Amino acid sequence: MSSIVPENNPSSAHKSSARDWIMKIFLHWGVMPFLLVIAVVTFSLMSSRFLTTDNLINLFRQSVYLVLVSLGQMLALISGGFDLSVGTIVAVSSVVSALTMGALALSFPDAIWLVITLGCLAGLGAAMLIGMVNGAGVAVFGVSPFIMTLGMQSIGFGIALFLTAGVPVSNLPDTLGDVFGFGVLLGVPVPILMMLLILALMFVLLNYSAWGRHLYAVGSNPKAALLSGIRVKPVLISAYVLCALIAGVSGLLLTARTASGDANLGGSMALESIAACVIGGVSLRGGIGRLENVVLGAIFIGLVQNGMNLAQIGSYLQIVVLGVLLIIAVVFDRIRQKRLYRL
Amino acid sequence: MSSIVPENNPSSAHKSSARDWIMKIFLHWGVMPFLLVIAVVTFSLMSSRFLTTDNLINLFRQSVYLVLVSLGQMLALISGGFDLSVGTIVAVSSVVSALTMGALALSFPDAIWLVITLGCLAGLGAAMLIGMVNGAGVAVFGVSPFIMTLGMQSIGFGIALFLTAGVPVSNLPDTLGDVFGFGVLLGVPVPILMMLLILALMFVLLNYSAWGRHLYAVGSNPKAALLSGIRVKPVLISAYVLCALIAGVSGLLLTARTASGDANLGGSMALESIAACVIGGVSLRGGIGRLENVVLGAIFIGLVQNGMNLAQIGSYLQIVVLGVLLIIAVVFDRIRQKRLYRL
Amino acid sequence: MSDVLLSIEGLSKKFPGVRALDGVDFELLAGEVHAIFGENGAGKSTLISIIAGAQPQGSGIIRMHGEELRFSSVADARRHGISAVFQEFSLAPHLTVEENLCLGEERLHQRFGLLQLSAMSRHASALLQRLNFDIDPQRVVATLSRAEQQMVEIAKALRAKLSVLILDEPTASLTERESEQLFATVRSLKQQGVGIIYITHRIQEIKRLADRVTVLRDGKHIGVVDAATTTEAKLIEMMAGRTVEKIYPSIAANPGRTILELSQMRGGVGIDVDHFVAREGEVVGVAGLVGCGKSELLRMAFGIEPMKSGVVKLDGQTIKKPTPRRMLDAGVFYLPPDRREEGLMLSASTADNISLNALTQQPIHFRSGFLSLSAERTVTRDIGRRVDIHPSNMPRATALLSGGNQQKVLFGRGLTRSIKLYIFDEPTVGVDVGTRSAIYYLIKELCEKGAAVILISSDLPEILHLSHRAYVMRSGRIAAEIDRSCLTEAAVLQHFF
Amino acid sequence: ANWYPYAAEQTEPAFSDTGVKKPIDYSPLPKASKKWKLCVSFPHMKDAYWLGVDYGVVEEAKRLGVSAQVLEAGGYTNLNKQISQIEDCVAGGGQAVVIGGISADGLVNLVKSLKAKNIPTVDVINGINSPDLTAKSLVSFYTMGQEAGAYLAKKHPAGSAKAVVAWFPGPAGAGWVEAANKGFAEAVKGSSLEVMAPIYGDTGKEVQAKLVEDALQSNPAIRYIAGTAVTAEVSQGIVRARNLKDKVQVISFYLTPDVYAGIEKGTIMASPADAMVIQGRIAIDQAVRALEGKDLIKHVGPKIVTIDKANLKQIRRDDVLPPASFKPLFEVK
Ligand SMILES: Nc1ncnc2c1ncn2[C@@H]1O[C@H](COP(=O)(O)OP(=O)(O)OP(=O)(O)O)[C@@H](O)[C@H]1O
Ligand SMILES: Nc1ncnc2c1ncn2[C@@H]1O[C@H](COP(=O)(O)OP(=O)(O)OP(=O)(O)O)[C@@H](O)[C@H]1O
Ligand SMILES: [Mg+2]
Ligand SMILES: [Mg+2]
């Protein structure tokens, strides 16, 4: 999708002042860059350990899970919907993969990689199933995405609890955690590599494939999309399935990291991922949203939490700060979208 | 708002068959009556104690809190918004009123009723404040209601925790619990009476006041409302304030019931109240929603939980059942709204 | 009669990036119909929305009866007797007709401040009756057709005593009969000394109704002229700043193979059409009253409305179950009547809107399955040139474009693929004369290159001037098929009722 | 093998915060005289801790021959739901109630109304501040926090070299969290331990993992990670991945199967065990005794032992944890 320019292109041919530049950045990237700079400066002043390579890698690795889920959420939002069940998907994929690996490890104690692969596939399969149900409910039965995914969240959580009896599934192969949880390849943690891989795929999919463009069209105006020969229902369903798959990957990575399949994983993911998307300028009305900005948004949330933890800001205040930041980000985004789309 | 007559009124002048009747009830009241009947029959068969006066009063008393919050939520939904902060409002009004009563009780140990009154006013004042911020954010700054109230939910929760240092406030006057928590007047529990009072007020407000009409119009099409000479912003703000006040009343009643001001009250209220509204046929897109149906929706949720508890259905299964019911209700509501509004 | 009701001096209004009004003067006499004429985006709607209190006033002075006023809201303007029918509807879709008619001016009991439901209901019925509008006041507005909604809108503007009535393109979705009703109402109001501001893109209406015309261009006041004595050409020249020789081009008829053939079409709200054909190299008009099913018939053929039965043949081949995708792949393009509702992705760029239905096609779609963004840029730039959209508009959100330009974007979308049959449903709704002419020339070009064109329109002159053959529909059936040689206003109208 | 007699502590006077603890051997009734119907309510059943209580409750109900319905409110924010569930269960014929309370004060009125209906109420695990209770079967989380703190404090008596402790008590605002926090703080007072400000956070694994990592980042001097079982569970991997095995040690203030396994493996240093299984068992026995009018010990709890690698073998696992194969049961017929 080509990027959009505002109506009164600043006639900056002759003199591109600093203000113009700021405006340009703001219109293209939103407030995120500014908030990031402010946050980084503030936290560096508050804690000398904030701006260390060590901590930054730490921060990125922590953010991987939210970034991934936010990417999935972004697909649902662009399509004009919501996915409140991402947290449940994380939990279900974690639980299913862990149970599968546990069972298989007994039968094939030597073929660790086979066990891991099959376990991951089972987890992803379960995630996909939830995504398909979500998508079918929204696209075929016309249930509002809010309710559909809220219902699925409840259903999935019940099932995950049932499967594990409430107790985390442990005794997973150590290799899983060693590689996908804490492994390092070429100096970069494996979870970050996985995230980069998925980011690259998603970037191509969204910007260089017909499917991506169709997704934007469906979210922007489903009727127009239909009249333009786009098969709206398959696009919608695949958006939810893809969202679920990405959330599932996040669930698998979390399983690897915590070395357990846990029905309580991902409890706050749904709202946090929506917050990350919205801070990143994704419209809740569909059709608008850029991958780069969402990644920034998710990392921003992680960064603020990390910074506040390092600066040893009390937990109560942290909760308040996050709420305030969310609102501020959206107020500015309103201003920006008014300029760009007159919405 | 007058009830809506579908276009193809079954030509039932000569022969009003059972099917026509069912269709009529369905179009007017939604699936709720049918689900209620099914639920009541099922649970009566599963537990002989379900259909006893005792249990029914029990059920109604328990439902009061959700009914009230759902009523508030309905206002936000009709206006075309959301209120995800109702849970926080419940908590804040509980904490603030409890703290106020605690402080005042020390100064005026004899004037119990003065203390209670001032405490309640303080709680409602705090609720109103949150409502005003929500309303201002949505109406004046144009922040999406989802995000605005999500942010406020976080902020309010942080503040409630801060105020109580995380420990529930106890040592409230006993009178509070005796009257508003467990009191009985003319054979009816006081919380139920309070609910009925508020219901009556709301009914008049929604159906027989200009403000009610304007609220529906604003939710249905804000631009049209503006062009019709309705002052949209005050209507929106007052909707959020009223929503907060009603949630605040619920918070006060809960404080009376639990005899403590607790920052953790109301945690699941936001989603449950939205579910109650949606099951009761309120549209998430604004402009549609009837008080009676919402009350039914909230009671229905309470009833299902009560029935499942009595029928000794395991909690994991309960979670799944609630999710499934939510989706079913909405699928049918889609069908109904299609018939009514050609949406 | 020459009582000055309303006078405006030097009114200016800026939106971020646009100067919508630039020192506009305007004067309205009692008992006068004063038309405002101008291109899309000239500032007409902005002007009247300020007068009606819907937008805050920029600089400038508004006087009513000589007294300087500043309206803070629509309600405020209403209190001064100014009432408007806006271009965008001001109806709440989920409320009933009756509720909408009283919206914002509910009647309250003196004592309790509660609604007087029965009095309001009586008032609404009386209002509809007085205007001769046959609409059930209990119906929910969302279930009304666009024309019926327009009528409710008009009734709403007339609900209270007024001294200034503003009508912003009130006939855009009405056909002859409703329009006539409206004109009669306007004349009777005029008789009562009400001043009427009338915005339209249809010059015939100006001729029939207006006393004076104010012409706007780019937010500037160009002049006030007498309607009776000013020629059409002069008006258009003032509006466009150049002369437009001929609005309607003459299109060479060169009918060839049958492209589309519909038979035994049943479905929807009583569509019952036995035979309908369109051939390459001809323009087929479809006329009829509002709600006669002229859109629905072809929407069924295109696969967007459910079809009970019927055979859709394209190029001799039967299309089993038409869907928009299949029809597009078979070379059929449908231009929807409501560009915001069904046509545009408002938040996406102009270029993205143009290329929308070509993303699965060469050259944009590589064989590898990926898109070539540079090929896309080339394609959209060329099309932009063909339909005359300024290159600087290509990366802008279509929400920012004027109505006419938005319509051109939709036309552009039809040029990205090889199309055998174009179905244009109300292609010029709300489009100014200049752009409209451009659209007509585009239709000419397409037709003369050999495409079949179906032109569905409520604008009778458009049908009369452009089509080589026309179907007139009435209550879902084809009432007549008229050849160019017999295509006159009288001939068509006679089959309307 | 029977679980009783079990080494327990009786508090006297009963229900007093400051009461003295007297070691006793607890023995339950051999059999109930009648098939009583009990209601058991938990805050939630989403982790192994409450599963353990469930196990104790269910097993004891089966052993005594009574029926029980186990309810869970879905989380610590659902006080109202817990109250409703208990009311529902009593309306459904429950004759005695065992409550693992969400809030110490929020259930006072409910207990009062239960007493008015002559329904015995037993407080299990969490503690309710009501004089109307029939009995309490619990060890306070205050004590658990204290035990954990004391374990560390013993290693670093006043005057020895300083050691920094990162302390993760759990979600802000929960009763058990604040209690444990207080106990821990008091136990480490006067030692040479330097405890960072409490780092609150939900007991979700991803949340705790993040908190632990950030804490290690913010203060490299950390020697001990102390906190909830979830904190301890996620810390094992983090400590290993950062190669801090020899430097940082992990301690939990309550026991779960994974913590138990961690102690076995040596990745977790220690954890006080409150024998939640036994607490559940005793609560059921107390409820039945109350129904049958037999004498009962009003305020009792199993003796807390802090488990570490040294004494692991001496503890019977089924007393302190649910067996691995146990699935939650919500009903004993
Ligand atoms: N709310 C707004 N924000 C920004 N620009 C606006 C707004 N409303 C109108 N404009 C711009 O002001 C100019 C005048 O618009 P206006 O709607 O008054 O034109 P018009 O003459 O009514 O056109 P049409 O014939 O298409 O209805 C246009 O360039 C339009 O894009
Ligand atoms: N959204 C709608 N709600 C209710 N009725 C509708 C709706 N759309 C169309 N109709 C009805 O369907 C019938 C055929 O509609 P269609 O759009 O084909 O008419 P049309 O002749 O094209 O009129 P128009 O000039 O308004 O486009 C009419 O009776 C119309 O009232
Ligand atoms: Mg206009
Ligand atoms: Mg039409």
PDB file of N, CA and C in Angstrom, chain D residues 39-100:
ATOM      1  N   CYS D  39     -20.431 -27.350  50.717  1.00  0.00           N
ATOM      2  CA  CYS D  39     -20.057 -26.443  49.631  1.00  0.00           C
ATOM      3  C   CYS D  39     -18.632 -25.978  49.879  1.00  0.00           C
ATOM      4  N   VAL D  40     -17.817 -26.045  48.853  1.00  0.00           N
ATOM      5  CA  VAL D  40     -16.436 -25.602  48.984  1.00  0.00           C
ATOM      6  C   VAL D  40     -16.191 -24.531  47.924  1.00  0.00           C
ATOM      7  N   SER D  41     -15.691 -23.384  48.342  1.00  0.00           N
ATOM      8  CA  SER D  41     -15.502 -22.297  47.381  1.00  0.00           C
ATOM      9  C   SER D  41     -14.059 -21.845  47.356  1.00  0.00           C
ATOM     10  N   PHE D  42     -13.494 -21.771  46.149  1.00  0.00           N
ATOM     11  CA  PHE D  42     -12.119 -21.305  45.968  1.00  0.00           C
ATOM     12  C   PHE D  42     -12.100 -20.029  45.128  1.00  0.00           C
ATOM     13  N   PRO D  43     -11.055 -19.249  45.290  1.00  0.00           N
ATOM     14  CA  PRO D  43     -10.937 -18.064  44.425  1.00  0.00           C
ATOM     15  C   PRO D  43     -10.831 -18.459  42.952  1.00  0.00           C
ATOM     16  N   HIS D  44     -10.073 -19.508  42.692  1.00  0.00           N
ATOM     17  CA  HIS D  44      -9.959 -19.981  41.312  1.00  0.00           C
ATOM     18  C   HIS D  44      -9.351 -21.366  41.332  1.00  0.00           C
ATOM     19  N   MET D  45      -9.335 -22.015  40.198  1.00  0.00           N
ATOM     20  CA  MET D  45      -8.649 -23.296  40.130  1.00  0.00           C
ATOM     21  C   MET D  45      -7.767 -23.301  38.903  1.00  0.00           C
ATOM     22  N   LYS D  46      -6.955 -22.242  38.819  1.00  0.00           N
ATOM     23  CA  LYS D  46      -6.144 -22.101  37.628  1.00  0.00           C
ATOM     24  C   LYS D  46      -4.695 -22.451  37.886  1.00  0.00           C
ATOM     25  N   ASP D  47      -4.351 -22.839  39.101  1.00  0.00           N
ATOM     26  CA  ASP D  47      -2.958 -23.224  39.299  1.00  0.00           C
ATOM     27  C   ASP D  47      -2.870 -24.413  40.246  1.00  0.00           C
ATOM     28  N   ALA D  48      -1.661 -24.909  40.360  1.00  0.00           N
ATOM     29  CA  ALA D  48      -1.456 -26.149  41.089  1.00  0.00           C
ATOM     30  C   ALA D  48      -1.735 -25.979  42.571  1.00  0.00           C
ATOM     31  N   TYR D  49      -1.601 -24.754  43.054  1.00  0.00           N
ATOM     32  CA  TYR D  49      -1.824 -24.556  44.475  1.00  0.00           C
ATOM     33  C   TYR D  49      -3.258 -24.915  44.849  1.00  0.00           C
ATOM     34  N   TRP D  50      -4.201 -24.314  44.171  1.00  0.00           N
ATOM     35  CA  TRP D  50      -5.599 -24.576  44.505  1.00  0.00           C
ATOM     36  C   TRP D  50      -6.014 -25.977  44.084  1.00  0.00           C
ATOM     37  N   LEU D  51      -5.295 -26.499  43.104  1.00  0.00           N
ATOM     38  CA  LEU D  51      -5.550 -27.884  42.739  1.00  0.00           C
ATOM     39  C   LEU D  51      -5.208 -28.793  43.921  1.00  0.00           C
ATOM     40  N   GLY D  52      -4.136 -28.422  44.611  1.00  0.00           N
ATOM     41  CA  GLY D  52      -3.750 -29.194  45.782  1.00  0.00           C
ATOM     42  C   GLY D  52      -4.818 -29.134  46.866  1.00  0.00           C
ATOM     43  N   VAL D  53      -5.350 -27.957  47.087  1.00  0.00           N
ATOM     44  CA  VAL D  53      -6.415 -27.844  48.088  1.00  0.00           C
ATOM     45  C   VAL D  53      -7.603 -28.687  47.643  1.00  0.00           C
ATOM     46  N   ASP D  54      -7.904 -28.586  46.358  1.00  0.00           N
ATOM     47  CA  ASP D  54      -9.011 -29.368  45.805  1.00  0.00           C
ATOM     48  C   ASP D  54      -8.785 -30.855  46.075  1.00  0.00           C
ATOM     49  N   TYR D  55      -7.550 -31.276  45.844  1.00  0.00           N
ATOM     50  CA  TYR D  55      -7.230 -32.674  46.066  1.00  0.00           C
ATOM     51  C   TYR D  55      -7.524 -33.065  47.515  1.00  0.00           C
ATOM     52  N   GLY D  56      -7.029 -32.235  48.450  1.00  0.00           N
ATOM     53  CA  GLY D  56      -7.259 -32.539  49.856  1.00  0.00           C
ATOM     54  C   GLY D  56      -8.736 -32.592  50.178  1.00  0.00           C
ATOM     55  N   VAL D  57      -9.466 -31.621  49.699  1.00  0.00           N
ATOM     56  CA  VAL D  57     -10.892 -31.520  49.984  1.00  0.00           C
ATOM     57  C   VAL D  57     -11.634 -32.740  49.438  1.00  0.00           C
ATOM     58  N   VAL D  58     -11.339 -33.055  48.199  1.00  0.00           N
ATOM     59  CA  VAL D  58     -12.047 -34.146  47.537  1.00  0.00           C
ATOM     60  C   VAL D  58     -11.729 -35.490  48.190  1.00  0.00           C
ATOM     61  N   GLU D  59     -10.450 -35.688  48.445  1.00  0.00           N
ATOM     62  CA  GLU D  59     -10.051 -36.956  49.042  1.00  0.00           C
ATOM     63  C   GLU D  59     -10.677 -37.137  50.428  1.00  0.00           C
ATOM     64  N   GLU D  60     -10.673 -36.046  51.187  1.00  0.00           N
ATOM     65  CA  GLU D  60     -11.190 -36.150  52.534  1.00  0.00           C
ATOM     66  C   GLU D  60     -12.698 -36.369  52.517  1.00  0.00           C
ATOM     67  N   ALA D  61     -13.375 -35.699  51.578  1.00  0.00           N
ATOM     68  CA  ALA D  61     -14.822 -35.890  51.480  1.00  0.00           C
ATOM     69  C   ALA D  61     -15.128 -37.340  51.127  1.00  0.00           C
ATOM     70  N   LYS D  62     -14.349 -37.876  50.221  1.00  0.00           N
ATOM     71  CA  LYS D  62     -14.554 -39.279  49.844  1.00  0.00           C
ATOM     72  C   LYS D  62     -14.300 -40.188  51.046  1.00  0.00           C
ATOM     73  N   ARG D  63     -13.224 -39.901  51.754  1.00  0.00           N
ATOM     74  CA  ARG D  63     -12.851 -40.767  52.876  1.00  0.00           C
ATOM     75  C   ARG D  63     -13.936 -40.757  53.947  1.00  0.00           C
ATOM     76  N   LEU D  64     -14.465 -39.539  54.196  1.00  0.00           N
ATOM     77  CA  LEU D  64     -15.481 -39.426  55.234  1.00  0.00           C
ATOM     78  C   LEU D  64     -16.847 -39.892  54.748  1.00  0.00           C
ATOM     79  N   GLY D  65     -17.011 -39.923  53.454  1.00  0.00           N
ATOM     80  CA  GLY D  65     -18.302 -40.327  52.910  1.00  0.00           C
ATOM     81  C   GLY D  65     -19.325 -39.209  52.910  1.00  0.00           C
ATOM     82  N   VAL D  66     -18.889 -38.028  52.562  1.00  0.00           N
ATOM     83  CA  VAL D  66     -19.855 -36.931  52.420  1.00  0.00           C
ATOM     84  C   VAL D  66     -19.796 -36.447  50.969  1.00  0.00           C
ATOM     85  N   SER D  67     -20.815 -35.683  50.570  1.00  0.00           N
ATOM     86  CA  SER D  67     -20.779 -35.151  49.211  1.00  0.00           C
ATOM     87  C   SER D  67     -20.331 -33.695  49.271  1.00  0.00           C
ATOM     88  N   ALA D  68     -19.709 -33.248  48.204  1.00  0.00           N
ATOM     89  CA  ALA D  68     -19.207 -31.874  48.189  1.00  0.00           C
ATOM     90  C   ALA D  68     -19.296 -31.303  46.792  1.00  0.00           C
ATOM     91  N   GLN D  69     -19.592 -30.016  46.742  1.00  0.00           N
ATOM     92  CA  GLN D  69     -19.535 -29.310  45.461  1.00  0.00           C
ATOM     93  C   GLN D  69     -18.431 -28.276  45.570  1.00  0.00           C
ATOM     94  N   VAL D  70     -17.506 -28.316  44.632  1.00  0.00           N
ATOM     95  CA  VAL D  70     -16.401 -27.367  44.662  1.00  0.00           C
ATOM     96  C   VAL D  70     -16.656 -26.273  43.626  1.00  0.00           C
ATOM     97  N   LEU D  71     -16.573 -25.018  44.080  1.00  0.00           N
ATOM     98  CA  LEU D  71     -16.824 -23.891  43.188  1.00  0.00           C
ATOM     99  C   LEU D  71     -15.559 -23.076  43.066  1.00  0.00           C
ATOM    100  N   GLU D  72     -15.376 -22.443  41.926  1.00  0.00           N
ATOM    101  CA  GLU D  72     -14.246 -21.534  41.816  1.00  0.00           C
ATOM    102  C   GLU D  72     -14.722 -20.243  41.165  1.00  0.00           C
ATOM    103  N   ALA D  73     -14.248 -19.099  41.670  1.00  0.00           N
ATOM    104  CA  ALA D  73     -14.808 -17.828  41.239  1.00  0.00           C
ATOM    105  C   ALA D  73     -14.121 -17.263  40.005  1.00  0.00           C
ATOM    106  N   GLY D  74     -13.055 -17.885  39.560  1.00  0.00           N
ATOM    107  CA  GLY D  74     -12.438 -17.432  38.324  1.00  0.00           C
ATOM    108  C   GLY D  74     -11.318 -16.425  38.508  1.00  0.00           C
ATOM    109  N   GLY D  75     -10.998 -16.077  39.737  1.00  0.00           N
ATOM    110  CA  GLY D  75      -9.875 -15.165  39.926  1.00  0.00           C
ATOM    111  C   GLY D  75     -10.089 -14.238  41.101  1.00  0.00           C
ATOM    112  N   TYR D  76      -8.996 -13.590  41.486  1.00  0.00           N
ATOM    113  CA  TYR D  76      -9.051 -12.793  42.701  1.00  0.00           C
ATOM    114  C   TYR D  76      -9.821 -11.486  42.548  1.00  0.00           C
ATOM    115  N   THR D  77     -10.284 -11.171  41.341  1.00  0.00           N
ATOM    116  CA  THR D  77     -11.059  -9.934  41.215  1.00  0.00           C
ATOM    117  C   THR D  77     -12.549 -10.214  41.311  1.00  0.00           C
ATOM    118  N   ASN D  78     -12.920 -11.464  41.492  1.00  0.00           N
ATOM    119  CA  ASN D  78     -14.342 -11.804  41.402  1.00  0.00           C
ATOM    120  C   ASN D  78     -14.988 -12.093  42.752  1.00  0.00           C
ATOM    121  N   LEU D  79     -14.765 -11.197  43.687  1.00  0.00           N
ATOM    122  CA  LEU D  79     -15.340 -11.376  45.013  1.00  0.00           C
ATOM    123  C   LEU D  79     -16.846 -11.577  44.954  1.00  0.00           C
ATOM    124  N   ASN D  80     -17.469 -10.742  44.148  1.00  0.00           N
ATOM    125  CA  ASN D  80     -18.925 -10.813  44.079  1.00  0.00           C
ATOM    126  C   ASN D  80     -19.395 -12.166  43.580  1.00  0.00           C
ATOM    127  N   LYS D  81     -18.635 -12.686  42.631  1.00  0.00           N
ATOM    128  CA  LYS D  81     -19.015 -13.978  42.076  1.00  0.00           C
ATOM    129  C   LYS D  81     -18.859 -15.077  43.131  1.00  0.00           C
ATOM    130  N   GLN D  82     -17.831 -14.963  43.929  1.00  0.00           N
ATOM    131  CA  GLN D  82     -17.646 -15.964  44.976  1.00  0.00           C
ATOM    132  C   GLN D  82     -18.831 -15.963  45.940  1.00  0.00           C
ATOM    133  N   ILE D  83     -19.241 -14.761  46.327  1.00  0.00           N
ATOM    134  CA  ILE D  83     -20.383 -14.669  47.235  1.00  0.00           C
ATOM    135  C   ILE D  83     -21.612 -15.320  46.592  1.00  0.00           C
ATOM    136  N   SER D  84     -21.847 -14.981  45.335  1.00  0.00           N
ATOM    137  CA  SER D  84     -23.006 -15.540  44.639  1.00  0.00           C
ATOM    138  C   SER D  84     -22.941 -17.060  44.589  1.00  0.00           C
ATOM    139  N   GLN D  85     -21.755 -17.556  44.282  1.00  0.00           N
ATOM    140  CA  GLN D  85     -21.634 -19.007  44.155  1.00  0.00           C
ATOM    141  C   GLN D  85     -21.944 -19.706  45.472  1.00  0.00           C
ATOM    142  N   ILE D  86     -21.452 -19.116  46.556  1.00  0.00           N
ATOM    143  CA  ILE D  86     -21.711 -19.756  47.853  1.00  0.00           C
ATOM    144  C   ILE D  86     -23.207 -19.706  48.152  1.00  0.00           C
ATOM    145  N   GLU D  87     -23.804 -18.561  47.884  1.00  0.00           N
ATOM    146  CA  GLU D  87     -25.245 -18.459  48.110  1.00  0.00           C
ATOM    147  C   GLU D  87     -26.005 -19.483  47.270  1.00  0.00           C
ATOM    148  N   ASP D  88     -25.595 -19.603  46.013  1.00  0.00           N
ATOM    149  CA  ASP D  88     -26.250 -20.569  45.137  1.00  0.00           C
ATOM    150  C   ASP D  88     -26.137 -21.977  45.696  1.00  0.00           C
ATOM    151  N   CYS D  89     -24.943 -22.311  46.151  1.00  0.00           N
ATOM    152  CA  CYS D  89     -24.720 -23.669  46.610  1.00  0.00           C
ATOM    153  C   CYS D  89     -25.558 -23.959  47.852  1.00  0.00           C
ATOM    154  N   VAL D  90     -25.620 -22.955  48.744  1.00  0.00           N
ATOM    155  CA  VAL D  90     -26.434 -23.146  49.934  1.00  0.00           C
ATOM    156  C   VAL D  90     -27.905 -23.266  49.533  1.00  0.00           C
ATOM    157  N   ALA D  91     -28.311 -22.428  48.573  1.00  0.00           N
ATOM    158  CA  ALA D  91     -29.681 -22.532  48.090  1.00  0.00           C
ATOM    159  C   ALA D  91     -29.930 -23.910  47.495  1.00  0.00           C
ATOM    160  N   GLY D  92     -28.874 -24.503  46.951  1.00  0.00           N
ATOM    161  CA  GLY D  92     -29.012 -25.829  46.355  1.00  0.00           C
ATOM    162  C   GLY D  92     -28.911 -26.944  47.375  1.00  0.00           C
ATOM    163  N   GLY D  93     -28.914 -26.615  48.657  1.00  0.00           N
ATOM    164  CA  GLY D  93     -28.971 -27.666  49.658  1.00  0.00           C
ATOM    165  C   GLY D  93     -27.693 -27.906  50.423  1.00  0.00           C
ATOM    166  N   GLY D  94     -26.694 -27.036  50.244  1.00  0.00           N
ATOM    167  CA  GLY D  94     -25.458 -27.199  50.984  1.00  0.00           C
ATOM    168  C   GLY D  94     -25.693 -27.025  52.485  1.00  0.00           C
ATOM    169  N   GLN D  95     -25.060 -27.887  53.276  1.00  0.00           N
ATOM    170  CA  GLN D  95     -25.308 -27.839  54.718  1.00  0.00           C
ATOM    171  C   GLN D  95     -24.158 -27.216  55.491  1.00  0.00           C
ATOM    172  N   ALA D  96     -23.002 -27.183  54.876  1.00  0.00           N
ATOM    173  CA  ALA D  96     -21.875 -26.505  55.506  1.00  0.00           C
ATOM    174  C   ALA D  96     -21.014 -25.932  54.382  1.00  0.00           C
ATOM    175  N   VAL D  97     -20.259 -24.886  54.735  1.00  0.00           N
ATOM    176  CA  VAL D  97     -19.494 -24.207  53.705  1.00  0.00           C
ATOM    177  C   VAL D  97     -18.029 -24.137  54.102  1.00  0.00           C
ATOM    178  N   VAL D  98     -17.166 -24.432  53.136  1.00  0.00           N
ATOM    179  CA  VAL D  98     -15.734 -24.257  53.336  1.00  0.00           C
ATOM    180  C   VAL D  98     -15.275 -23.206  52.339  1.00  0.00           C
ATOM    181  N   ILE D  99     -14.664 -22.128  52.837  1.00  0.00           N
ATOM    182  CA  ILE D  99     -14.329 -21.017  51.947  1.00  0.00           C
ATOM    183  C   ILE D  99     -12.833 -20.750  51.913  1.00  0.00           C
ATOM    184  N   GLY D 100     -12.289 -20.748  50.728  1.00  0.00           N
ATOM    185  CA  GLY D 100     -10.984 -20.152  50.512  1.00  0.00           C
ATOM    186  C   GLY D 100     -11.279 -18.749  50.013  1.00  0.00           C
TER     187      GLY D 100
END
